[in-house]
Amino acid sequence: MEENKYADSTFLLRDIKDLITDNISLIGDSIYFKLEEKKVLTYTLNFLFNKWNFKYLSTIVVIEKENGFELKYIINSTTVKQNVIVEVFLGKTKPVFTSIDMIYPVAAIFEKEINKKYGIIFEGNPETKNIVSNYIEVSGEDS
Amino acid sequence: MRKKFPFIVNRISTEVALGNITFEFNLDNFSFKDLDLNFENERKNRNIFLKGKSIKSSTKLIPKLSFVQSHHFQEVFSLAVEDIYNVQIPDRAKILRMIILEIERISASLLFLSAISSSLGFHTFRYWVLKDREMLLSILKTFKKDENILTDLIVPGGIKKTIYNSEIERMSEFLEKYFKRILLDYEKIFFKNIALISKTRNFGIFEKEILKKNNATGLLLRSCGIKFDLRKNAPYEMYDKVEFPIYNFEISDLYNRILSLYLEIKNSITIIESSLKLLNETSPEDFLEKIDYGEKMGKRFSFKRIEGVNGELSIYLEVNDSKIEHIKFTSPSFINGLLLINKLEGDYKPFDIPVIYSSLFIVPMEVYL
């Protein structure tokens, strides 16, 4: 049988604790943590992508709450067995967030779906539109 | 002049729309400029139907999400529920699950082969594979002991009904005496056919870097030389106890993608044979661990992924006590159908598209889950 190349994830946990957040939980095969500042998301994903080879974005899960949306980015690596789930919270008053399609090209289609379903705009992704301004443009109310 | 916003678009009956795809493309001198596979009629968000339902009632609905890999959907859902309830299932159930999944992998590979061969004009071969697929499915039917193919067999906790060694032996006899022989005929009539090789070699090529960058998984990834298989790299059930080779090729052209289906079938037969040896060491009575759904669990979630028939199939499941709060399946058809097909480089004519599309293993009803 071929050797399983997955590395020990102890150093990964230490890295996340040192550089990102202390509040990490292990849920099944997943390493889960919540980002207090949504701005840190791009930095976090970039770090995991480059250093720990998390080059595969499995999915983006959106859970609608009363006052906002919980966005869960689930990423996988070919060298670490565990999945990483990064959660950020987005308020409903201004549902605008940054796109991560520069890191993961596949994010473009996930974000497009989320935009259609929940109306969240991902800045930097031309596929996601502001539904209200689009309406004004088509109906000619702005002229 | 004011234009009216097209708020109400002609609504198509959902029954008619099941599995529909529209091909939208721009042509430049009969060559493709860009192609968009439109699954809008298919957009149903089936996940919504499962929200708020109890795990027990959802178990019956899960297999209906896909006719190609219904057992894989049951499997990934069961793994997530078992993770949430912290249940260890018996060894016999694990082995039987593996056998069921591999039978389904063979039947799905045959279905993909039938679609590809039909687009290439190999109609005799198409009828052969469809006939053999029916025979395989009839074996699965005997396991279920009823007529419906889409009933639940894999359930959270193990297997719904036990499958006795005699039934397994009958299936193994079928694989040994009939299926292995017919595979040799497949080779002669199709895989080593000079007409197929000349039509498909160096055609519909995906660059390795493009596939890696755009989340290609499963067969597609292995067809371009990356040795990655979740059954081996992140084993679930008892895949770590069985041996099978991970094949790989240099470039992902149409021929290699077709050949990878054939190698998948061979691998599945190897896995089934190894599983049968393991099965003899277990007791037939030990097949289901009962889960107490009345237990107050509070809010919990789990993420699981398995090697589906066409790539990585994943689930995000969040439950509150025994009710489903949020569920999201992600199938490779979503990525292959909406993203990868547009990454094809080269000059292709309209009649080339059906075969390239089939070789990406897209299952229409799995695109928007």
PDB file of C-alpha atoms in Angstrom, chain B residues 81-338:
ATOM      1  CA  VAL B  81     -24.922  12.283  11.022  1.00  0.00           C
ATOM      2  CA  GLU B  82     -22.653   9.663  12.613  1.00  0.00           C
ATOM      3  CA  ASP B  83     -20.032  12.346  13.184  1.00  0.00           C
ATOM      4  CA  ILE B  84     -22.582  14.620  14.880  1.00  0.00           C
ATOM      5  CA  TYR B  85     -23.974  11.820  17.106  1.00  0.00           C
ATOM      6  CA  ASN B  86     -20.507  10.362  17.655  1.00  0.00           C
ATOM      7  CA  VAL B  87     -21.491   6.852  16.567  1.00  0.00           C
ATOM      8  CA  GLN B  88     -19.109   4.049  15.630  1.00  0.00           C
ATOM      9  CA  ILE B  89     -20.707   1.700  13.135  1.00  0.00           C
ATOM     10  CA  PRO B  90     -20.035  -2.075  13.003  1.00  0.00           C
ATOM     11  CA  ASP B  91     -17.288  -3.386  10.715  1.00  0.00           C
ATOM     12  CA  ARG B  92     -19.722  -5.444   8.649  1.00  0.00           C
ATOM     13  CA  ALA B  93     -21.735  -2.321   7.850  1.00  0.00           C
ATOM     14  CA  LYS B  94     -18.563  -0.516   6.776  1.00  0.00           C
ATOM     15  CA  ILE B  95     -17.569  -3.299   4.400  1.00  0.00           C
ATOM     16  CA  LEU B  96     -21.064  -3.672   2.977  1.00  0.00           C
ATOM     17  CA  ARG B  97     -21.231   0.068   2.397  1.00  0.00           C
ATOM     18  CA  MET B  98     -17.973  -0.112   0.469  1.00  0.00           C
ATOM     19  CA  ILE B  99     -19.341  -2.929  -1.704  1.00  0.00           C
ATOM     20  CA  ILE B 100     -22.560  -1.010  -2.423  1.00  0.00           C
ATOM     21  CA  LEU B 101     -20.630   2.169  -3.268  1.00  0.00           C
ATOM     22  CA  GLU B 102     -18.296   0.320  -5.614  1.00  0.00           C
ATOM     23  CA  ILE B 103     -21.194  -1.391  -7.412  1.00  0.00           C
ATOM     24  CA  GLU B 104     -22.682   2.055  -7.887  1.00  0.00           C
ATOM     25  CA  ARG B 105     -19.342   3.398  -9.118  1.00  0.00           C
ATOM     26  CA  ILE B 106     -19.246   0.671 -11.783  1.00  0.00           C
ATOM     27  CA  SER B 107     -22.844   1.334 -12.830  1.00  0.00           C
ATOM     28  CA  ALA B 108     -22.205   5.101 -13.017  1.00  0.00           C
ATOM     29  CA  SER B 109     -19.022   4.596 -15.032  1.00  0.00           C
ATOM     30  CA  LEU B 110     -21.015   2.451 -17.451  1.00  0.00           C
ATOM     31  CA  LEU B 111     -23.601   5.205 -17.726  1.00  0.00           C
ATOM     32  CA  PHE B 112     -20.919   7.800 -18.518  1.00  0.00           C
ATOM     33  CA  LEU B 113     -19.416   5.404 -21.074  1.00  0.00           C
ATOM     34  CA  SER B 114     -22.797   5.007 -22.743  1.00  0.00           C
ATOM     35  CA  ALA B 115     -23.161   8.796 -23.054  1.00  0.00           C
ATOM     36  CA  ILE B 116     -19.655   9.223 -24.480  1.00  0.00           C
ATOM     37  CA  SER B 117     -19.884   6.281 -26.896  1.00  0.00           C
ATOM     38  CA  SER B 118     -23.247   7.475 -28.159  1.00  0.00           C
ATOM     39  CA  SER B 119     -21.842  10.970 -28.886  1.00  0.00           C
ATOM     40  CA  LEU B 120     -18.942   9.370 -30.750  1.00  0.00           C
ATOM     41  CA  GLY B 121     -21.173   7.104 -32.832  1.00  0.00           C
ATOM     42  CA  PHE B 122     -20.358   3.760 -31.181  1.00  0.00           C
ATOM     43  CA  HIS B 123     -23.961   2.712 -30.824  1.00  0.00           C
ATOM     44  CA  THR B 124     -23.401  -1.038 -30.433  1.00  0.00           C
ATOM     45  CA  PHE B 125     -21.087  -0.441 -27.521  1.00  0.00           C
ATOM     46  CA  ARG B 126     -23.630   1.906 -26.001  1.00  0.00           C
ATOM     47  CA  TYR B 127     -26.265  -0.848 -25.932  1.00  0.00           C
ATOM     48  CA  TRP B 128     -23.760  -3.273 -24.451  1.00  0.00           C
ATOM     49  CA  VAL B 129     -22.873  -1.069 -21.522  1.00  0.00           C
ATOM     50  CA  LEU B 130     -26.496  -0.172 -20.834  1.00  0.00           C
ATOM     51  CA  LYS B 131     -27.459  -3.844 -20.803  1.00  0.00           C
ATOM     52  CA  ASP B 132     -24.626  -4.675 -18.387  1.00  0.00           C
ATOM     53  CA  ARG B 133     -25.563  -1.739 -16.193  1.00  0.00           C
ATOM     54  CA  GLU B 134     -29.085  -3.114 -15.905  1.00  0.00           C
ATOM     55  CA  MET B 135     -27.649  -6.435 -14.768  1.00  0.00           C
ATOM     56  CA  LEU B 136     -25.577  -4.721 -12.079  1.00  0.00           C
ATOM     57  CA  LEU B 137     -28.525  -2.683 -10.885  1.00  0.00           C
ATOM     58  CA  SER B 138     -30.623  -5.819 -10.619  1.00  0.00           C
ATOM     59  CA  ILE B 139     -28.028  -7.084  -8.115  1.00  0.00           C
ATOM     60  CA  LEU B 140     -28.506  -3.936  -6.057  1.00  0.00           C
ATOM     61  CA  LYS B 141     -32.264  -4.506  -6.260  1.00  0.00           C
ATOM     62  CA  THR B 142     -31.922  -7.953  -4.721  1.00  0.00           C
ATOM     63  CA  PHE B 143     -30.007  -6.386  -1.838  1.00  0.00           C
ATOM     64  CA  LYS B 144     -32.868  -4.017  -1.212  1.00  0.00           C
ATOM     65  CA  LYS B 145     -35.503  -6.724  -1.514  1.00  0.00           C
ATOM     66  CA  ASP B 146     -37.916  -4.395  -3.286  1.00  0.00           C
ATOM     67  CA  GLU B 147     -38.374  -2.966  -6.757  1.00  0.00           C
ATOM     68  CA  ASN B 148     -37.381   0.629  -6.193  1.00  0.00           C
ATOM     69  CA  ILE B 149     -33.779   1.525  -7.020  1.00  0.00           C
ATOM     70  CA  LEU B 150     -33.888   4.827  -5.140  1.00  0.00           C
ATOM     71  CA  THR B 151     -34.747   3.466  -1.687  1.00  0.00           C
ATOM     72  CA  ASP B 152     -32.487   3.974   1.262  1.00  0.00           C
ATOM     73  CA  LEU B 153     -30.063   1.137   1.925  1.00  0.00           C
ATOM     74  CA  ILE B 154     -27.243   3.016   3.594  1.00  0.00           C
ATOM     75  CA  VAL B 155     -28.671   4.691   6.704  1.00  0.00           C
ATOM     76  CA  PRO B 156     -27.065   6.593   9.596  1.00  0.00           C
ATOM     77  CA  GLY B 157     -25.737   3.888  11.905  1.00  0.00           C
ATOM     78  CA  GLY B 158     -24.978   1.282   9.266  1.00  0.00           C
ATOM     79  CA  ILE B 159     -27.032  -0.699   6.762  1.00  0.00           C
ATOM     80  CA  LYS B 160     -30.828  -0.875   6.794  1.00  0.00           C
ATOM     81  CA  LYS B 161     -31.073  -4.584   6.021  1.00  0.00           C
ATOM     82  CA  THR B 162     -28.342  -7.099   6.328  1.00  0.00           C
ATOM     83  CA  ILE B 163     -26.947  -8.643   3.177  1.00  0.00           C
ATOM     84  CA  TYR B 164     -26.054 -12.290   3.650  1.00  0.00           C
ATOM     85  CA  ASN B 165     -22.847 -13.882   2.442  1.00  0.00           C
ATOM     86  CA  SER B 166     -24.775 -16.047  -0.044  1.00  0.00           C
ATOM     87  CA  GLU B 167     -26.087 -12.930  -1.805  1.00  0.00           C
ATOM     88  CA  ILE B 168     -22.614 -11.459  -1.925  1.00  0.00           C
ATOM     89  CA  GLU B 169     -21.228 -14.698  -3.318  1.00  0.00           C
ATOM     90  CA  ARG B 170     -23.790 -14.606  -6.109  1.00  0.00           C
ATOM     91  CA  MET B 171     -22.637 -11.121  -6.994  1.00  0.00           C
ATOM     92  CA  SER B 172     -19.006 -12.112  -6.858  1.00  0.00           C
ATOM     93  CA  GLU B 173     -19.789 -15.008  -9.219  1.00  0.00           C
ATOM     94  CA  PHE B 174     -21.398 -12.544 -11.631  1.00  0.00           C
ATOM     95  CA  LEU B 175     -18.326 -10.306 -11.531  1.00  0.00           C
ATOM     96  CA  GLU B 176     -15.926 -13.203 -11.942  1.00  0.00           C
ATOM     97  CA  LYS B 177     -17.720 -15.250 -14.585  1.00  0.00           C
ATOM     98  CA  TYR B 178     -19.448 -12.583 -16.614  1.00  0.00           C
ATOM     99  CA  PHE B 179     -18.253  -9.068 -15.950  1.00  0.00           C
ATOM    100  CA  LYS B 180     -14.508  -9.624 -16.063  1.00  0.00           C
ATOM    101  CA  ARG B 181     -14.910 -11.438 -19.383  1.00  0.00           C
ATOM    102  CA  ILE B 182     -17.117  -8.763 -20.864  1.00  0.00           C
ATOM    103  CA  LEU B 183     -14.491  -6.161 -19.920  1.00  0.00           C
ATOM    104  CA  LEU B 184     -12.054  -7.907 -22.249  1.00  0.00           C
ATOM    105  CA  ASP B 185     -14.631  -7.603 -25.004  1.00  0.00           C
ATOM    106  CA  TYR B 186     -15.056  -3.910 -24.149  1.00  0.00           C
ATOM    107  CA  GLU B 187     -11.344  -3.487 -24.712  1.00  0.00           C
ATOM    108  CA  LYS B 188     -11.488  -5.075 -28.140  1.00  0.00           C
ATOM    109  CA  ILE B 189     -14.611  -3.355 -29.403  1.00  0.00           C
ATOM    110  CA  PHE B 190     -14.081   0.081 -27.854  1.00  0.00           C
ATOM    111  CA  PHE B 191     -10.993   0.995 -25.823  1.00  0.00           C
ATOM    112  CA  LYS B 192      -8.449  -0.396 -28.285  1.00  0.00           C
ATOM    113  CA  ASN B 193     -10.514   0.498 -31.313  1.00  0.00           C
ATOM    114  CA  ILE B 194      -8.395   2.479 -33.774  1.00  0.00           C
ATOM    115  CA  ALA B 195     -11.419   4.603 -34.750  1.00  0.00           C
ATOM    116  CA  LEU B 196     -11.870   5.698 -31.123  1.00  0.00           C
ATOM    117  CA  ILE B 197      -8.188   6.394 -30.607  1.00  0.00           C
ATOM    118  CA  SER B 198      -7.898   8.483 -33.778  1.00  0.00           C
ATOM    119  CA  LYS B 199     -11.018  10.464 -32.842  1.00  0.00           C
ATOM    120  CA  THR B 200     -10.125  11.165 -29.234  1.00  0.00           C
ATOM    121  CA  ARG B 201      -6.332  11.307 -28.811  1.00  0.00           C
ATOM    122  CA  ASN B 202      -5.046  14.872 -28.274  1.00  0.00           C
ATOM    123  CA  PHE B 203      -8.608  16.177 -28.415  1.00  0.00           C
ATOM    124  CA  GLY B 204     -10.422  18.183 -25.738  1.00  0.00           C
ATOM    125  CA  ILE B 205      -7.250  18.716 -23.733  1.00  0.00           C
ATOM    126  CA  PHE B 206      -7.291  20.326 -20.301  1.00  0.00           C
ATOM    127  CA  GLU B 207      -3.977  21.604 -19.028  1.00  0.00           C
ATOM    128  CA  LYS B 208      -2.815  20.163 -15.726  1.00  0.00           C
ATOM    129  CA  GLU B 209      -2.384  23.612 -14.181  1.00  0.00           C
ATOM    130  CA  ILE B 210      -5.898  24.679 -15.195  1.00  0.00           C
ATOM    131  CA  LEU B 211      -7.448  21.579 -13.645  1.00  0.00           C
ATOM    132  CA  LYS B 212      -5.445  22.043 -10.451  1.00  0.00           C
ATOM    133  CA  LYS B 213      -6.288  25.714 -10.191  1.00  0.00           C
ATOM    134  CA  ASN B 214     -10.013  25.294 -10.826  1.00  0.00           C
ATOM    135  CA  ASN B 215     -10.895  22.645  -8.240  1.00  0.00           C
ATOM    136  CA  ALA B 216     -10.994  19.624 -10.519  1.00  0.00           C
ATOM    137  CA  THR B 217     -11.415  16.450  -8.462  1.00  0.00           C
ATOM    138  CA  GLY B 218     -11.745  12.710  -8.864  1.00  0.00           C
ATOM    139  CA  LEU B 219     -11.447  11.219 -12.324  1.00  0.00           C
ATOM    140  CA  LEU B 220     -10.544  14.530 -13.937  1.00  0.00           C
ATOM    141  CA  LEU B 221      -7.669  15.154 -11.575  1.00  0.00           C
ATOM    142  CA  ARG B 222      -6.324  11.630 -11.997  1.00  0.00           C
ATOM    143  CA  SER B 223      -6.640  11.881 -15.767  1.00  0.00           C
ATOM    144  CA  CYS B 224      -4.017  14.657 -15.834  1.00  0.00           C
ATOM    145  CA  GLY B 225      -1.362  12.969 -13.734  1.00  0.00           C
ATOM    146  CA  ILE B 226      -2.215  13.963 -10.166  1.00  0.00           C
ATOM    147  CA  LYS B 227      -2.431  10.944  -7.900  1.00  0.00           C
ATOM    148  CA  PHE B 228      -5.152  11.961  -5.490  1.00  0.00           C
ATOM    149  CA  ASP B 229      -8.029   9.790  -4.364  1.00  0.00           C
ATOM    150  CA  LEU B 230      -9.979  10.470  -1.180  1.00  0.00           C
ATOM    151  CA  ARG B 231     -10.455   6.735  -0.695  1.00  0.00           C
ATOM    152  CA  LYS B 232      -6.713   6.513  -0.280  1.00  0.00           C
ATOM    153  CA  ASN B 233      -5.598   9.924   0.936  1.00  0.00           C
ATOM    154  CA  ALA B 234      -8.355  10.540   3.497  1.00  0.00           C
ATOM    155  CA  PRO B 235      -9.878   7.070   3.876  1.00  0.00           C
ATOM    156  CA  TYR B 236     -13.386   6.609   5.216  1.00  0.00           C
ATOM    157  CA  GLU B 237     -15.174   3.321   6.042  1.00  0.00           C
ATOM    158  CA  MET B 238     -12.493   0.624   5.544  1.00  0.00           C
ATOM    159  CA  TYR B 239     -10.823   1.846   2.382  1.00  0.00           C
ATOM    160  CA  ASP B 240      -7.503   1.861   4.225  1.00  0.00           C
ATOM    161  CA  LYS B 241      -7.781  -1.929   4.545  1.00  0.00           C
ATOM    162  CA  VAL B 242      -8.113  -2.625   0.820  1.00  0.00           C
ATOM    163  CA  GLU B 243      -5.494  -2.255  -1.849  1.00  0.00           C
ATOM    164  CA  PHE B 244      -6.031  -0.738  -5.244  1.00  0.00           C
ATOM    165  CA  PRO B 245      -3.767   1.249  -7.551  1.00  0.00           C
ATOM    166  CA  ILE B 246      -4.226   4.949  -8.336  1.00  0.00           C
ATOM    167  CA  TYR B 247      -3.743   5.246 -12.083  1.00  0.00           C
ATOM    168  CA  ASN B 248      -2.611   8.447 -13.718  1.00  0.00           C
ATOM    169  CA  PHE B 249      -1.867   9.790 -17.169  1.00  0.00           C
ATOM    170  CA  GLU B 250       0.377  12.461 -18.637  1.00  0.00           C
ATOM    171  CA  ILE B 251      -2.262  14.678 -20.236  1.00  0.00           C
ATOM    172  CA  SER B 252      -6.004  14.955 -19.760  1.00  0.00           C
ATOM    173  CA  ASP B 253      -7.257  14.437 -23.305  1.00  0.00           C
ATOM    174  CA  LEU B 254     -10.556  12.853 -24.236  1.00  0.00           C
ATOM    175  CA  TYR B 255      -9.076   9.378 -24.706  1.00  0.00           C
ATOM    176  CA  ASN B 256      -7.442   9.343 -21.280  1.00  0.00           C
ATOM    177  CA  ARG B 257     -10.647  10.505 -19.659  1.00  0.00           C
ATOM    178  CA  ILE B 258     -12.532   7.647 -21.342  1.00  0.00           C
ATOM    179  CA  LEU B 259      -9.830   5.177 -20.348  1.00  0.00           C
ATOM    180  CA  SER B 260      -9.942   6.419 -16.757  1.00  0.00           C
ATOM    181  CA  LEU B 261     -13.581   5.230 -16.571  1.00  0.00           C
ATOM    182  CA  TYR B 262     -12.429   1.769 -17.588  1.00  0.00           C
ATOM    183  CA  LEU B 263      -9.673   1.794 -14.961  1.00  0.00           C
ATOM    184  CA  GLU B 264     -12.178   2.978 -12.343  1.00  0.00           C
ATOM    185  CA  ILE B 265     -14.324  -0.079 -13.104  1.00  0.00           C
ATOM    186  CA  LYS B 266     -11.302  -2.364 -12.755  1.00  0.00           C
ATOM    187  CA  ASN B 267     -10.338  -0.707  -9.458  1.00  0.00           C
ATOM    188  CA  SER B 268     -13.867  -1.118  -8.136  1.00  0.00           C
ATOM    189  CA  ILE B 269     -13.808  -4.832  -8.921  1.00  0.00           C
ATOM    190  CA  THR B 270     -10.499  -5.125  -7.042  1.00  0.00           C
ATOM    191  CA  ILE B 271     -11.995  -3.307  -4.044  1.00  0.00           C
ATOM    192  CA  ILE B 272     -15.109  -5.520  -4.053  1.00  0.00           C
ATOM    193  CA  GLU B 273     -12.967  -8.653  -4.147  1.00  0.00           C
ATOM    194  CA  SER B 274     -10.806  -7.465  -1.239  1.00  0.00           C
ATOM    195  CA  SER B 275     -13.932  -6.444   0.702  1.00  0.00           C
ATOM    196  CA  LEU B 276     -15.444  -9.894   0.282  1.00  0.00           C
ATOM    197  CA  LYS B 277     -12.436 -11.424   1.997  1.00  0.00           C
ATOM    198  CA  LEU B 278     -12.853  -9.005   4.909  1.00  0.00           C
ATOM    199  CA  LEU B 279     -16.591  -9.721   5.086  1.00  0.00           C
ATOM    200  CA  ASN B 280     -16.133 -13.399   5.925  1.00  0.00           C
ATOM    201  CA  GLU B 281     -14.546 -12.407   9.235  1.00  0.00           C
ATOM    202  CA  THR B 282     -17.652 -10.527  10.452  1.00  0.00           C
ATOM    203  CA  SER B 283     -20.962 -11.623  11.913  1.00  0.00           C
ATOM    204  CA  PRO B 284     -24.102 -11.236   9.701  1.00  0.00           C
ATOM    205  CA  GLU B 285     -26.188 -10.021  12.666  1.00  0.00           C
ATOM    206  CA  ASP B 286     -23.973  -7.028  13.327  1.00  0.00           C
ATOM    207  CA  PHE B 287     -25.033  -4.452  10.762  1.00  0.00           C
ATOM    208  CA  LEU B 288     -26.754  -1.492  12.438  1.00  0.00           C
ATOM    209  CA  GLU B 289     -25.955   0.720  15.406  1.00  0.00           C
ATOM    210  CA  LYS B 290     -29.154   2.396  16.613  1.00  0.00           C
ATOM    211  CA  ILE B 291     -28.883   6.174  16.992  1.00  0.00           C
ATOM    212  CA  ASP B 292     -30.932   7.898  19.683  1.00  0.00           C
ATOM    213  CA  TYR B 293     -32.478  10.859  17.851  1.00  0.00           C
ATOM    214  CA  GLY B 294     -34.359  11.933  20.976  1.00  0.00           C
ATOM    215  CA  GLU B 295     -31.103  12.941  22.624  1.00  0.00           C
ATOM    216  CA  LYS B 296     -30.801  16.696  23.166  1.00  0.00           C
ATOM    217  CA  MET B 297     -27.717  17.588  21.177  1.00  0.00           C
ATOM    218  CA  GLY B 298     -28.210  21.324  20.806  1.00  0.00           C
ATOM    219  CA  LYS B 299     -26.640  22.940  17.750  1.00  0.00           C
ATOM    220  CA  ARG B 300     -23.927  20.944  16.050  1.00  0.00           C
ATOM    221  CA  PHE B 301     -22.458  20.774  12.595  1.00  0.00           C
ATOM    222  CA  SER B 302     -20.286  18.524  10.512  1.00  0.00           C
ATOM    223  CA  PHE B 303     -18.510  18.652   7.172  1.00  0.00           C
ATOM    224  CA  LYS B 304     -17.752  15.432   5.317  1.00  0.00           C
ATOM    225  CA  ARG B 305     -16.405  14.604   1.879  1.00  0.00           C
ATOM    226  CA  ILE B 306     -16.140  11.363  -0.030  1.00  0.00           C
ATOM    227  CA  GLU B 307     -14.929  10.221  -3.425  1.00  0.00           C
ATOM    228  CA  GLY B 308     -18.097  10.320  -5.497  1.00  0.00           C
ATOM    229  CA  VAL B 309     -18.442   8.707  -8.897  1.00  0.00           C
ATOM    230  CA  ASN B 310     -17.391  11.887 -10.702  1.00  0.00           C
ATOM    231  CA  GLY B 311     -15.262  13.642  -8.094  1.00  0.00           C
ATOM    232  CA  GLU B 312     -15.466  14.944  -4.576  1.00  0.00           C
ATOM    233  CA  LEU B 313     -18.944  14.943  -3.065  1.00  0.00           C
ATOM    234  CA  SER B 314     -19.252  16.948   0.133  1.00  0.00           C
ATOM    235  CA  ILE B 315     -21.907  17.827   2.687  1.00  0.00           C
ATOM    236  CA  TYR B 316     -22.234  20.539   5.279  1.00  0.00           C
ATOM    237  CA  LEU B 317     -24.847  19.513   7.832  1.00  0.00           C
ATOM    238  CA  GLU B 318     -26.015  21.573  10.781  1.00  0.00           C
ATOM    239  CA  VAL B 319     -28.575  20.158  13.181  1.00  0.00           C
ATOM    240  CA  ASN B 320     -30.483  21.451  16.168  1.00  0.00           C
ATOM    241  CA  ASP B 321     -31.415  18.444  18.323  1.00  0.00           C
ATOM    242  CA  SER B 322     -32.731  16.089  15.638  1.00  0.00           C
ATOM    243  CA  LYS B 323     -33.947  18.741  13.146  1.00  0.00           C
ATOM    244  CA  ILE B 324     -31.894  19.855  10.167  1.00  0.00           C
ATOM    245  CA  GLU B 325     -31.055  23.552  10.415  1.00  0.00           C
ATOM    246  CA  HIS B 326     -28.847  23.802   7.359  1.00  0.00           C
ATOM    247  CA  ILE B 327     -27.759  21.318   4.728  1.00  0.00           C
ATOM    248  CA  LYS B 328     -25.611  21.860   1.657  1.00  0.00           C
ATOM    249  CA  PHE B 329     -24.367  19.247  -0.748  1.00  0.00           C
ATOM    250  CA  THR B 330     -21.631  20.234  -3.210  1.00  0.00           C
ATOM    251  CA  SER B 331     -21.252  17.972  -6.189  1.00  0.00           C
ATOM    252  CA  PRO B 332     -18.421  18.091  -8.765  1.00  0.00           C
ATOM    253  CA  SER B 333     -21.057  18.615 -11.472  1.00  0.00           C
ATOM    254  CA  PHE B 334     -21.437  22.193 -10.193  1.00  0.00           C
ATOM    255  CA  ILE B 335     -17.762  23.005 -10.771  1.00  0.00           C
ATOM    256  CA  ASN B 336     -17.303  20.956 -13.954  1.00  0.00           C
ATOM    257  CA  GLY B 337     -20.467  22.257 -15.592  1.00  0.00           C
ATOM    258  CA  LEU B 338     -20.186  25.927 -14.730  1.00  0.00           C
TER     259      LEU B 338
END
